[in-house]
Amino acid sequence: MSDDRRLIEDLIPVEAINEVAQREKIGNAKTHPRKLHLWWARRPLAAARAAVYATLVRADDVPEEARSAEYFRELCRWGVDEARIAEARERVLAANGGEPPKVLDMFAGGGAIPLEAARLGCEATAVELNPVAHLIELCTLDYPQRFGSSLADDVRRWGARWIERAWERVGHLYPPVETDVLEGQEQLGLESGDDAKEGRRPIAYLWTRTVRCPNPELGEHRIPLVRQTWLARKKGRFVALRPVVDQQAREVRWEVVQADHQDLGFNPAGFSSRGKATCFICGAGVDADYVKAEGRAGRIGTAPLATVLRHRSGRGREYLAGDVSTIPLENMCRAVLEELEVQPPSESIVDSYRQAVLVPQYGLTRFCDLFTSRQLATLCALAQGVHEIHEEMISDGFEPKRAEAACAYIGLVVSRLSDYNNTLCQWHNTGEKTNHAFARQALPMVWDFSEVNPFAMASGSVHIYVAEMAQIIESSLANVERRCEVRRTSATQLPDHDAAYDAVITDPPYYDNISYADLSDFFYVWLKRSIGFLFPEHLEGELTPKHREIASIVHRHEGDRSAARRFYEEEMEGAFLEAHRVLKPAAPLICVYAHKTTLGWASLVEALRRAGFAITEAWPLDTEMPERSRGQGSAALASSIFVVARRREVEDMGDYGVVLAELDTIVDERLERLTEAGVSGSDLVIATIGAGLRAFTRHLKVERANGEDVSVETFIDEAQSRVLNAILAKVYGLADGLGTIDAKTRYYVIARVAFGYADVEFDEANNLARSAGVELSDLADGRMPLAQIKKGKVTFLDYDERGEDPELGLVSNGIDPSLIDILHGVLWHAGHQREKLHDYLIQARFDPEALRAVAQALQGKALRAEGESKPDEAQACERLLGAWKSLIDDNLITSS
């Protein structure tokens, strides 16, 4: 390995970096670059800046004050003083002989890493295959630095003209609510007056999907599939829609109900669930299969729920039941589209991506199916307007590249609007606003949706998006002096010559976590229509390119998981081989990774090793952007791992025994350093396992004494076990580290050690589970769960909550139970039914010494803070250990 040790290979203040990254993640700065356009799994700029700085400065040359937690807190925070950036830039340049270091990001995505590299004075290159991400990068890393802050004025000026032209075409599709309608709603507080003579334009329209009722007895009528009807739900303000059934007309109307308390006399959330619904007219039921069949037959319809207005005061919302407009909307939208050259996107939606793209199951098979007629007319008018604005800019004497830049931002506005202007958007009843479609990394079916008025200066407003684009250019991007090299190509085919870069810092796709190509098709079809004429080389295809996307996507390999994995590993190896080629001999590679499974991790590590890299360090950093909601127990990651690698110096064969001995040495050293630095919990586990990979990856291959190859998965499992045992033994003083117990039990013990008996954030508990080699979701399933997951929190269940189940800890279907199940059964019987303990021990099969070690671990001092009383389970373990001979040994003797 090189003697040129970088700060990221020595010790970085993980907790401080995470703290700043968290502040940036939960902040809502309108000028943050992420506001340009959605891209999935973006890195916070704080984490990217920390990684770039720590990679490019040498550990031995950095004074203590420039590596401290306080220094990183200040350097990495959003809105940092330019003087601090300048100081860091000088350190980076000094560490590289006064020349700007060359940094490559091979999977640049939203552009966070190259942006921060450029901010710190580097010559940064951003490589990306996906055309949507490539356009985001141009608007982040190239145009602002090329043209400066005056580009913001171009976007404002021409954006205003563009909006005005679109309004002339489609404004009549968003008519104001007529005065007489408002006057009829005075009892709800919608006051009429002089300023309302022309009425007020809605800011949103709320709809529900409907299907035909399968009951033929009453004639044709429809079932609303509405899931819930809450309009506002906050302290002192509760508003919802109540159904009013007209049996004679076989129709359902809605009325607005409002109170200062939550009890409205009915349950606004008690309607359909997962596609199952009951007919309001006749009581007939339908299920998801029926609804899907109706959708595939083209028979899912829509019905209005409510119209949303801004309060006359300018603050708050007012609601009118139903659609109060009287215009022939469908005919008017059709007329608009007939006059436009740009037409709705008829491209097919890719189906079957890990249940993330669900809409084709319901007959929504083309992208145009995801929009109302009014949304399609509006988006097409806006897309055509970009063509016209560009022609006018050129006629006015604009330099072509500058006109391209300004129109690229306006094209991003069209794309961004599509995320808020589709039938997968839901009404956010606590914020009283419209949510965008990609609240998570999926296109799920939505039963009740919100259609915004994009000209209404509310969520999903075109005016707001243009203003934000200009502000981002002006305040956040134009002040980065260095322009990045932005390339659209495959990471496996770099055009650079050998030994060109001082560092590769990259964030590759996470095995099978996200299919960027499938999801980004949603935006691609609108970018193609708005600015495709400016970027024909990037936007000429039917949809985004997929056959070269490095991801393990099963449906692209005819359902063959093995083939999907091989493709990922081979392509990732090819990318890392290119990194190996273009890196200078002693230069580091930093790889951000966040997959949840051993398989995903093993695939990355194996690709690195086969490409000639050895891993030297790994740091857990909290980097996941909260751009999507997650269901409980899902695979969302709070932490990414910054893996540090170097070119392997010797291509030799490693002896597994020697490798394991080296692993133990690394673990001992790592635990001592990290615990002294205050690293704990899952961060301690992950960082130690990552460092332990050095022992394995520094060899081309590793063999057992009998000549059998040792796989990466085998080593990672062994490393996990040894690290956890060492933490229990060395950090918490638990004898023997519980080395022989099963993974489920070991996880429970270390979770109790790390978290105590309080509820735990799901991501933190899930990270620890992954490092322990178990799936947290599995532990929360079944008849006897070890944990409960609710609202993003994990509650671990103790013996008193589990032990009463008579099957707990007993052999089931030939499968031996885990030791924690047996211990919980023993503790419960000892405390509640001691007379039945003998019979329970006869049925249970376990190693008494291993069970005793688990009980000792759970009753030790490490489980409580200074002055804190012992939890009930710890006291129960203490009682059991005190009476071990009479309760366990003697009973086992009599049962043998």
Short mmCIF file of N, CA, C and O in Angstrom, two decimals, residues 448-551:
data_model
loop_
_atom_site.label_atom_id
_atom_site.label_comp_id
_atom_site.label_asym_id
_atom_site.label_seq_id
_atom_site.Cartn_x
_atom_site.Cartn_y
_atom_site.Cartn_z
N ASP A 448 -57.16 8.35 -4.69
CA ASP A 448 -57.66 9.72 -4.68
C ASP A 448 -56.47 10.65 -4.91
O ASP A 448 -55.44 10.52 -4.25
N PHE A 449 -56.61 11.57 -5.85
CA PHE A 449 -55.45 12.37 -6.24
C PHE A 449 -55.80 13.85 -6.32
O PHE A 449 -56.97 14.24 -6.38
N SER A 450 -54.74 14.64 -6.30
CA SER A 450 -54.86 16.09 -6.36
C SER A 450 -54.30 16.60 -7.67
O SER A 450 -53.17 16.26 -8.04
N GLU A 451 -55.09 17.42 -8.35
CA GLU A 451 -54.66 18.04 -9.61
C GLU A 451 -54.42 19.52 -9.33
O GLU A 451 -55.35 20.26 -9.00
N VAL A 452 -53.18 19.97 -9.42
CA VAL A 452 -52.87 21.36 -9.08
C VAL A 452 -53.18 22.28 -10.26
O VAL A 452 -53.25 21.85 -11.41
N ASN A 453 -53.36 23.55 -9.93
CA ASN A 453 -53.36 24.61 -10.94
C ASN A 453 -51.93 25.15 -10.97
O ASN A 453 -51.51 25.84 -10.05
N PRO A 454 -51.15 24.84 -12.00
CA PRO A 454 -49.74 25.21 -12.00
C PRO A 454 -49.49 26.72 -12.15
O PRO A 454 -48.34 27.15 -12.08
N PHE A 455 -50.54 27.50 -12.33
CA PHE A 455 -50.40 28.95 -12.45
C PHE A 455 -50.86 29.67 -11.19
O PHE A 455 -51.02 30.89 -11.19
N ALA A 456 -51.10 28.92 -10.11
CA ALA A 456 -51.78 29.49 -8.94
C ALA A 456 -50.85 29.89 -7.80
O ALA A 456 -51.33 30.19 -6.72
N MET A 457 -49.55 29.87 -8.00
CA MET A 457 -48.60 30.28 -6.96
C MET A 457 -48.77 29.45 -5.68
O MET A 457 -48.73 29.97 -4.56
N ALA A 458 -48.95 28.14 -5.86
CA ALA A 458 -49.01 27.22 -4.73
C ALA A 458 -48.08 26.05 -5.07
O ALA A 458 -47.27 26.15 -5.99
N SER A 459 -48.18 24.94 -4.33
CA SER A 459 -47.33 23.79 -4.65
C SER A 459 -47.58 23.36 -6.08
O SER A 459 -48.71 23.29 -6.54
N GLY A 460 -46.49 23.06 -6.80
CA GLY A 460 -46.60 22.71 -8.21
C GLY A 460 -46.74 23.90 -9.13
O GLY A 460 -47.20 23.76 -10.26
N SER A 461 -46.31 25.10 -8.68
CA SER A 461 -46.48 26.33 -9.46
C SER A 461 -45.31 26.56 -10.41
O SER A 461 -44.15 26.52 -10.00
N VAL A 462 -45.60 26.85 -11.66
CA VAL A 462 -44.57 27.13 -12.64
C VAL A 462 -43.83 28.42 -12.30
O VAL A 462 -42.61 28.53 -12.52
N HIS A 463 -44.52 29.41 -11.77
CA HIS A 463 -43.86 30.67 -11.39
C HIS A 463 -42.80 30.43 -10.30
O HIS A 463 -41.70 30.96 -10.37
N ILE A 464 -43.18 29.62 -9.31
CA ILE A 464 -42.25 29.34 -8.21
C ILE A 464 -41.03 28.60 -8.72
O ILE A 464 -39.89 28.90 -8.33
N TYR A 465 -41.23 27.65 -9.61
CA TYR A 465 -40.10 26.85 -10.10
C TYR A 465 -39.13 27.69 -10.92
O TYR A 465 -37.90 27.53 -10.80
N VAL A 466 -39.64 28.58 -11.75
CA VAL A 466 -38.74 29.46 -12.52
C VAL A 466 -37.95 30.35 -11.57
O VAL A 466 -36.73 30.53 -11.73
N ALA A 467 -38.63 30.91 -10.58
CA ALA A 467 -37.94 31.78 -9.61
C ALA A 467 -36.87 31.00 -8.85
O ALA A 467 -35.76 31.50 -8.62
N GLU A 468 -37.17 29.76 -8.46
CA GLU A 468 -36.19 28.95 -7.74
C GLU A 468 -34.99 28.61 -8.62
O GLU A 468 -33.84 28.62 -8.15
N MET A 469 -35.23 28.30 -9.88
CA MET A 469 -34.12 28.02 -10.80
C MET A 469 -33.15 29.20 -10.83
O MET A 469 -31.93 29.03 -10.73
N ALA A 470 -33.70 30.40 -10.98
CA ALA A 470 -32.86 31.59 -11.06
C ALA A 470 -32.11 31.81 -9.75
O ALA A 470 -30.91 32.15 -9.75
N GLN A 471 -32.79 31.60 -8.63
CA GLN A 471 -32.13 31.80 -7.33
C GLN A 471 -31.00 30.80 -7.11
O GLN A 471 -29.95 31.15 -6.56
N ILE A 472 -31.21 29.56 -7.54
CA ILE A 472 -30.17 28.54 -7.37
C ILE A 472 -28.93 28.90 -8.19
O ILE A 472 -27.80 28.79 -7.71
N ILE A 473 -29.16 29.31 -9.43
CA ILE A 473 -28.02 29.73 -10.26
C ILE A 473 -27.26 30.86 -9.58
O ILE A 473 -26.03 30.83 -9.46
N GLU A 474 -27.99 31.85 -9.15
CA GLU A 474 -27.42 33.09 -8.62
C GLU A 474 -26.72 32.88 -7.29
O GLU A 474 -25.61 33.38 -7.06
N SER A 475 -27.36 32.12 -6.39
CA SER A 475 -26.88 32.04 -5.01
C SER A 475 -26.01 30.83 -4.71
O SER A 475 -25.19 30.89 -3.79
N SER A 476 -26.18 29.75 -5.47
CA SER A 476 -25.53 28.50 -5.07
C SER A 476 -24.56 27.91 -6.09
O SER A 476 -23.73 27.08 -5.71
N LEU A 477 -24.68 28.27 -7.35
CA LEU A 477 -23.88 27.60 -8.37
C LEU A 477 -22.91 28.51 -9.10
O LEU A 477 -21.78 28.11 -9.39
N ALA A 478 -23.33 29.72 -9.41
CA ALA A 478 -22.45 30.62 -10.17
C ALA A 478 -21.22 31.02 -9.38
O ALA A 478 -20.20 31.41 -9.97
N ASN A 479 -21.28 30.93 -8.04
CA ASN A 479 -20.12 31.29 -7.22
C ASN A 479 -19.08 30.19 -7.15
O ASN A 479 -18.03 30.36 -6.53
N VAL A 480 -19.36 29.02 -7.74
CA VAL A 480 -18.34 27.97 -7.87
C VAL A 480 -17.55 28.29 -9.13
O VAL A 480 -18.07 28.19 -10.25
N GLU A 481 -16.31 28.71 -8.96
CA GLU A 481 -15.56 29.27 -10.08
C GLU A 481 -15.21 28.25 -11.16
O GLU A 481 -15.20 28.57 -12.35
N ARG A 482 -14.92 27.03 -10.75
CA ARG A 482 -14.46 26.04 -11.73
C ARG A 482 -15.63 25.33 -12.38
O ARG A 482 -16.53 24.84 -11.71
N ARG A 483 -15.62 25.25 -13.67
CA ARG A 483 -16.61 24.50 -14.42
C ARG A 483 -16.15 23.05 -14.53
O ARG A 483 -14.98 22.77 -14.77
N CYS A 484 -17.07 22.12 -14.32
CA CYS A 484 -16.74 20.70 -14.41
C CYS A 484 -16.84 20.22 -15.86
O CYS A 484 -17.60 20.77 -16.66
N GLU A 485 -16.10 19.19 -16.15
CA GLU A 485 -16.25 18.49 -17.42
C GLU A 485 -17.40 17.51 -17.26
O GLU A 485 -17.37 16.61 -16.41
N VAL A 486 -18.45 17.68 -18.06
CA VAL A 486 -19.65 16.86 -17.94
C VAL A 486 -19.77 15.98 -19.17
O VAL A 486 -19.87 16.48 -20.29
N ARG A 487 -19.72 14.67 -18.97
CA ARG A 487 -19.75 13.73 -20.09
C ARG A 487 -20.90 12.74 -19.91
O ARG A 487 -21.16 12.29 -18.80
N ARG A 488 -21.51 12.41 -21.04
CA ARG A 488 -22.50 11.33 -21.01
C ARG A 488 -21.91 10.13 -21.73
O ARG A 488 -21.77 10.11 -22.96
N THR A 489 -21.53 9.15 -20.93
CA THR A 489 -20.94 7.93 -21.47
C THR A 489 -21.04 6.86 -20.41
O THR A 489 -21.46 7.11 -19.28
N SER A 490 -20.64 5.65 -20.75
CA SER A 490 -20.63 4.55 -19.79
C SER A 490 -19.36 4.61 -18.94
O SER A 490 -18.27 4.95 -19.44
N ALA A 491 -19.50 4.27 -17.67
CA ALA A 491 -18.34 4.21 -16.78
C ALA A 491 -17.37 3.13 -17.20
O ALA A 491 -16.21 3.12 -16.76
N THR A 492 -17.79 2.22 -18.06
CA THR A 492 -16.91 1.15 -18.53
C THR A 492 -16.13 1.54 -19.78
O THR A 492 -15.32 0.75 -20.27
N GLN A 493 -16.36 2.76 -20.29
CA GLN A 493 -15.69 3.19 -21.52
C GLN A 493 -15.29 4.66 -21.39
O GLN A 493 -15.87 5.54 -22.02
N LEU A 494 -14.31 4.93 -20.55
CA LEU A 494 -13.87 6.30 -20.32
C LEU A 494 -12.91 6.73 -21.42
O LEU A 494 -12.03 5.96 -21.83
N PRO A 495 -13.02 7.97 -21.89
CA PRO A 495 -12.15 8.44 -22.98
C PRO A 495 -10.79 8.94 -22.50
O PRO A 495 -9.96 9.34 -23.31
N ASP A 496 -10.52 8.91 -21.19
CA ASP A 496 -9.29 9.48 -20.65
C ASP A 496 -8.09 8.58 -20.91
O ASP A 496 -8.20 7.36 -21.02
N HIS A 497 -6.93 9.21 -20.93
CA HIS A 497 -5.70 8.43 -21.04
C HIS A 497 -5.34 7.85 -19.69
O HIS A 497 -5.91 8.20 -18.66
N ASP A 498 -4.38 6.94 -19.66
CA ASP A 498 -3.98 6.27 -18.43
C ASP A 498 -3.42 7.27 -17.42
O ASP A 498 -2.83 8.29 -17.79
N ALA A 499 -3.60 6.93 -16.13
CA ALA A 499 -3.03 7.69 -15.02
C ALA A 499 -3.36 9.19 -15.11
O ALA A 499 -2.50 10.04 -14.93
N ALA A 500 -4.62 9.48 -15.37
CA ALA A 500 -5.04 10.88 -15.58
C ALA A 500 -5.53 11.55 -14.31
O ALA A 500 -5.52 12.79 -14.22
N TYR A 501 -5.98 10.79 -13.29
CA TYR A 501 -6.70 11.39 -12.16
C TYR A 501 -5.96 11.18 -10.84
O TYR A 501 -5.32 10.16 -10.61
N ASP A 502 -6.12 12.17 -9.99
CA ASP A 502 -5.55 12.11 -8.63
C ASP A 502 -6.48 11.41 -7.65
O ASP A 502 -6.04 11.03 -6.56
N ALA A 503 -7.73 11.27 -8.00
CA ALA A 503 -8.69 10.55 -7.14
C ALA A 503 -9.94 10.23 -7.94
O ALA A 503 -10.35 11.00 -8.81
N VAL A 504 -10.53 9.09 -7.65
CA VAL A 504 -11.88 8.77 -8.11
C VAL A 504 -12.76 8.74 -6.87
O VAL A 504 -12.49 7.98 -5.93
N ILE A 505 -13.77 9.59 -6.86
CA ILE A 505 -14.74 9.63 -5.76
C ILE A 505 -16.10 9.46 -6.40
O ILE A 505 -16.54 10.34 -7.17
N THR A 506 -16.77 8.37 -6.12
CA THR A 506 -17.97 8.06 -6.90
C THR A 506 -19.02 7.37 -6.05
O THR A 506 -18.73 6.82 -4.99
N ASP A 507 -20.24 7.39 -6.56
CA ASP A 507 -21.42 6.87 -5.87
C ASP A 507 -22.15 5.93 -6.82
O ASP A 507 -23.09 6.32 -7.50
N PRO A 508 -21.70 4.67 -6.93
CA PRO A 508 -22.24 3.76 -7.95
C PRO A 508 -23.64 3.29 -7.60
O PRO A 508 -24.10 3.43 -6.46
N PRO A 509 -24.35 2.71 -8.57
CA PRO A 509 -25.68 2.15 -8.29
C PRO A 509 -25.58 1.00 -7.30
O PRO A 509 -24.63 0.23 -7.33
N TYR A 510 -26.57 0.90 -6.43
CA TYR A 510 -26.54 -0.05 -5.33
C TYR A 510 -27.19 -1.38 -5.70
O TYR A 510 -28.31 -1.67 -5.29
N TYR A 511 -26.53 -2.14 -6.53
CA TYR A 511 -26.95 -3.50 -6.86
C TYR A 511 -28.36 -3.49 -7.46
O TYR A 511 -28.53 -3.23 -8.63
N ASP A 512 -29.39 -3.74 -6.64
CA ASP A 512 -30.75 -3.75 -7.18
C ASP A 512 -31.67 -2.78 -6.43
O ASP A 512 -32.89 -2.90 -6.50
N ASN A 513 -31.11 -1.81 -5.71
CA ASN A 513 -31.93 -0.90 -4.91
C ASN A 513 -32.83 -0.02 -5.77
O ASN A 513 -34.01 0.15 -5.47
N ILE A 514 -32.28 0.60 -6.80
CA ILE A 514 -33.02 1.57 -7.60
C ILE A 514 -32.75 1.32 -9.07
O ILE A 514 -31.60 1.22 -9.48
N SER A 515 -33.81 1.27 -9.86
CA SER A 515 -33.66 1.25 -11.31
C SER A 515 -33.83 2.68 -11.81
O SER A 515 -34.93 3.12 -12.13
N TYR A 516 -32.71 3.40 -11.85
CA TYR A 516 -32.77 4.81 -12.25
C TYR A 516 -33.36 4.97 -13.65
O TYR A 516 -34.13 5.89 -13.90
N ALA A 517 -33.01 4.08 -14.54
CA ALA A 517 -33.48 4.21 -15.92
C ALA A 517 -34.99 4.07 -16.00
O ALA A 517 -35.67 4.88 -16.65
N ASP A 518 -35.54 3.05 -15.36
CA ASP A 518 -36.99 2.85 -15.41
C ASP A 518 -37.73 4.04 -14.81
O ASP A 518 -38.73 4.52 -15.36
N LEU A 519 -37.27 4.52 -13.66
CA LEU A 519 -37.96 5.62 -12.99
C LEU A 519 -37.80 6.93 -13.75
O LEU A 519 -38.74 7.73 -13.85
N SER A 520 -36.62 7.17 -14.30
CA SER A 520 -36.38 8.45 -14.96
C SER A 520 -37.07 8.56 -16.31
O SER A 520 -37.15 9.66 -16.87
N ASP A 521 -37.61 7.46 -16.83
CA ASP A 521 -38.43 7.56 -18.05
C ASP A 521 -39.57 8.56 -17.88
O ASP A 521 -39.97 9.22 -18.84
N PHE A 522 -40.11 8.63 -16.67
CA PHE A 522 -41.21 9.56 -16.37
C PHE A 522 -40.83 10.98 -16.77
O PHE A 522 -41.64 11.72 -17.34
N PHE A 523 -39.60 11.39 -16.47
CA PHE A 523 -39.14 12.74 -16.79
C PHE A 523 -38.62 12.83 -18.22
O PHE A 523 -38.76 13.85 -18.89
N TYR A 524 -38.02 11.74 -18.67
CA TYR A 524 -37.41 11.73 -20.00
C TYR A 524 -38.41 12.09 -21.08
O TYR A 524 -38.11 12.86 -22.01
N VAL A 525 -39.63 11.54 -20.98
CA VAL A 525 -40.60 11.77 -22.06
C VAL A 525 -40.99 13.25 -22.17
O VAL A 525 -41.33 13.72 -23.26
N TRP A 526 -40.91 13.98 -21.05
CA TRP A 526 -41.23 15.42 -21.10
C TRP A 526 -40.01 16.25 -21.50
O TRP A 526 -40.13 17.24 -22.21
N LEU A 527 -38.83 15.84 -21.05
CA LEU A 527 -37.62 16.53 -21.49
C LEU A 527 -37.44 16.38 -23.00
O LEU A 527 -37.02 17.32 -23.69
N LYS A 528 -37.75 15.21 -23.51
CA LYS A 528 -37.64 14.98 -24.96
C LYS A 528 -38.55 15.94 -25.72
O LYS A 528 -38.18 16.47 -26.77
N ARG A 529 -39.74 16.18 -25.19
CA ARG A 529 -40.69 17.05 -25.88
C ARG A 529 -40.37 18.54 -25.71
O ARG A 529 -40.72 19.35 -26.56
N SER A 530 -39.72 18.91 -24.61
CA SER A 530 -39.46 20.32 -24.37
C SER A 530 -38.11 20.78 -24.90
O SER A 530 -38.01 21.81 -25.57
N ILE A 531 -37.04 20.00 -24.65
CA ILE A 531 -35.69 20.45 -25.06
C ILE A 531 -34.96 19.38 -25.87
O ILE A 531 -33.75 19.48 -26.08
N GLY A 532 -35.68 18.38 -26.32
CA GLY A 532 -35.04 17.34 -27.14
C GLY A 532 -34.40 17.89 -28.39
O GLY A 532 -33.38 17.37 -28.86
N PHE A 533 -34.97 18.98 -28.93
CA PHE A 533 -34.39 19.57 -30.15
C PHE A 533 -33.03 20.19 -29.87
O PHE A 533 -32.22 20.36 -30.79
N LEU A 534 -32.73 20.53 -28.61
CA LEU A 534 -31.42 21.10 -28.26
C LEU A 534 -30.40 20.01 -27.96
O LEU A 534 -29.20 20.25 -28.07
N PHE A 535 -30.86 18.83 -27.57
CA PHE A 535 -29.96 17.74 -27.17
C PHE A 535 -30.34 16.45 -27.88
O PHE A 535 -30.64 15.43 -27.24
N PRO A 536 -30.33 16.45 -29.20
CA PRO A 536 -30.76 15.24 -29.92
C PRO A 536 -29.88 14.03 -29.62
O PRO A 536 -30.36 12.89 -29.65
N GLU A 537 -28.60 14.26 -29.30
CA GLU A 537 -27.71 13.13 -29.03
C GLU A 537 -28.05 12.44 -27.71
O GLU A 537 -27.65 11.30 -27.48
N HIS A 538 -28.77 13.14 -26.83
CA HIS A 538 -29.13 12.58 -25.53
C HIS A 538 -30.60 12.19 -25.42
O HIS A 538 -30.95 11.35 -24.59
N LEU A 539 -31.45 12.81 -26.23
CA LEU A 539 -32.89 12.64 -26.06
C LEU A 539 -33.58 12.13 -27.33
O LEU A 539 -34.75 12.41 -27.55
N GLU A 540 -32.87 11.38 -28.13
CA GLU A 540 -33.46 10.92 -29.39
C GLU A 540 -34.12 9.55 -29.26
O GLU A 540 -34.90 9.15 -30.13
N GLY A 541 -33.85 8.82 -28.21
CA GLY A 541 -34.39 7.47 -28.07
C GLY A 541 -35.84 7.47 -27.62
O GLY A 541 -36.38 8.49 -27.17
N GLU A 542 -36.47 6.32 -27.74
CA GLU A 542 -37.85 6.16 -27.27
C GLU A 542 -37.92 6.43 -25.77
O GLU A 542 -38.77 7.17 -25.30
N LEU A 543 -37.02 5.79 -25.01
CA LEU A 543 -36.93 5.97 -23.56
C LEU A 543 -35.45 5.98 -23.18
O LEU A 543 -34.58 5.95 -24.05
N THR A 544 -35.16 6.06 -21.90
CA THR A 544 -33.77 6.09 -21.46
C THR A 544 -33.08 4.77 -21.79
O THR A 544 -33.72 3.71 -21.79
N PRO A 545 -31.78 4.79 -22.06
CA PRO A 545 -31.05 3.54 -22.35
C PRO A 545 -30.97 2.67 -21.10
O PRO A 545 -30.71 3.16 -20.01
N LYS A 546 -31.20 1.38 -21.29
CA LYS A 546 -31.27 0.49 -20.14
C LYS A 546 -30.31 -0.69 -20.20
O LYS A 546 -29.93 -1.23 -19.17
N HIS A 547 -29.93 -1.11 -21.39
CA HIS A 547 -29.17 -2.36 -21.47
C HIS A 547 -27.76 -2.21 -20.90
O HIS A 547 -27.14 -3.21 -20.54
N ARG A 548 -27.26 -0.97 -20.75
CA ARG A 548 -25.92 -0.77 -20.17
C ARG A 548 -25.99 -0.24 -18.75
O ARG A 548 -24.95 0.00 -18.13
N GLU A 549 -27.20 -0.01 -18.22
CA GLU A 549 -27.30 0.48 -16.84
C GLU A 549 -26.78 -0.59 -15.89
O GLU A 549 -27.22 -1.75 -15.92
N ILE A 550 -25.84 -0.22 -15.03
CA ILE A 550 -25.23 -1.19 -14.12
C ILE A 550 -26.14 -1.36 -12.90
O ILE A 550 -26.08 -0.59 -11.94
N ALA A 551 -26.99 -2.36 -12.97
CA ALA A 551 -27.91 -2.69 -11.88
C ALA A 551 -28.33 -4.13 -12.05
O ALA A 551 -28.34 -4.67 -13.16
#
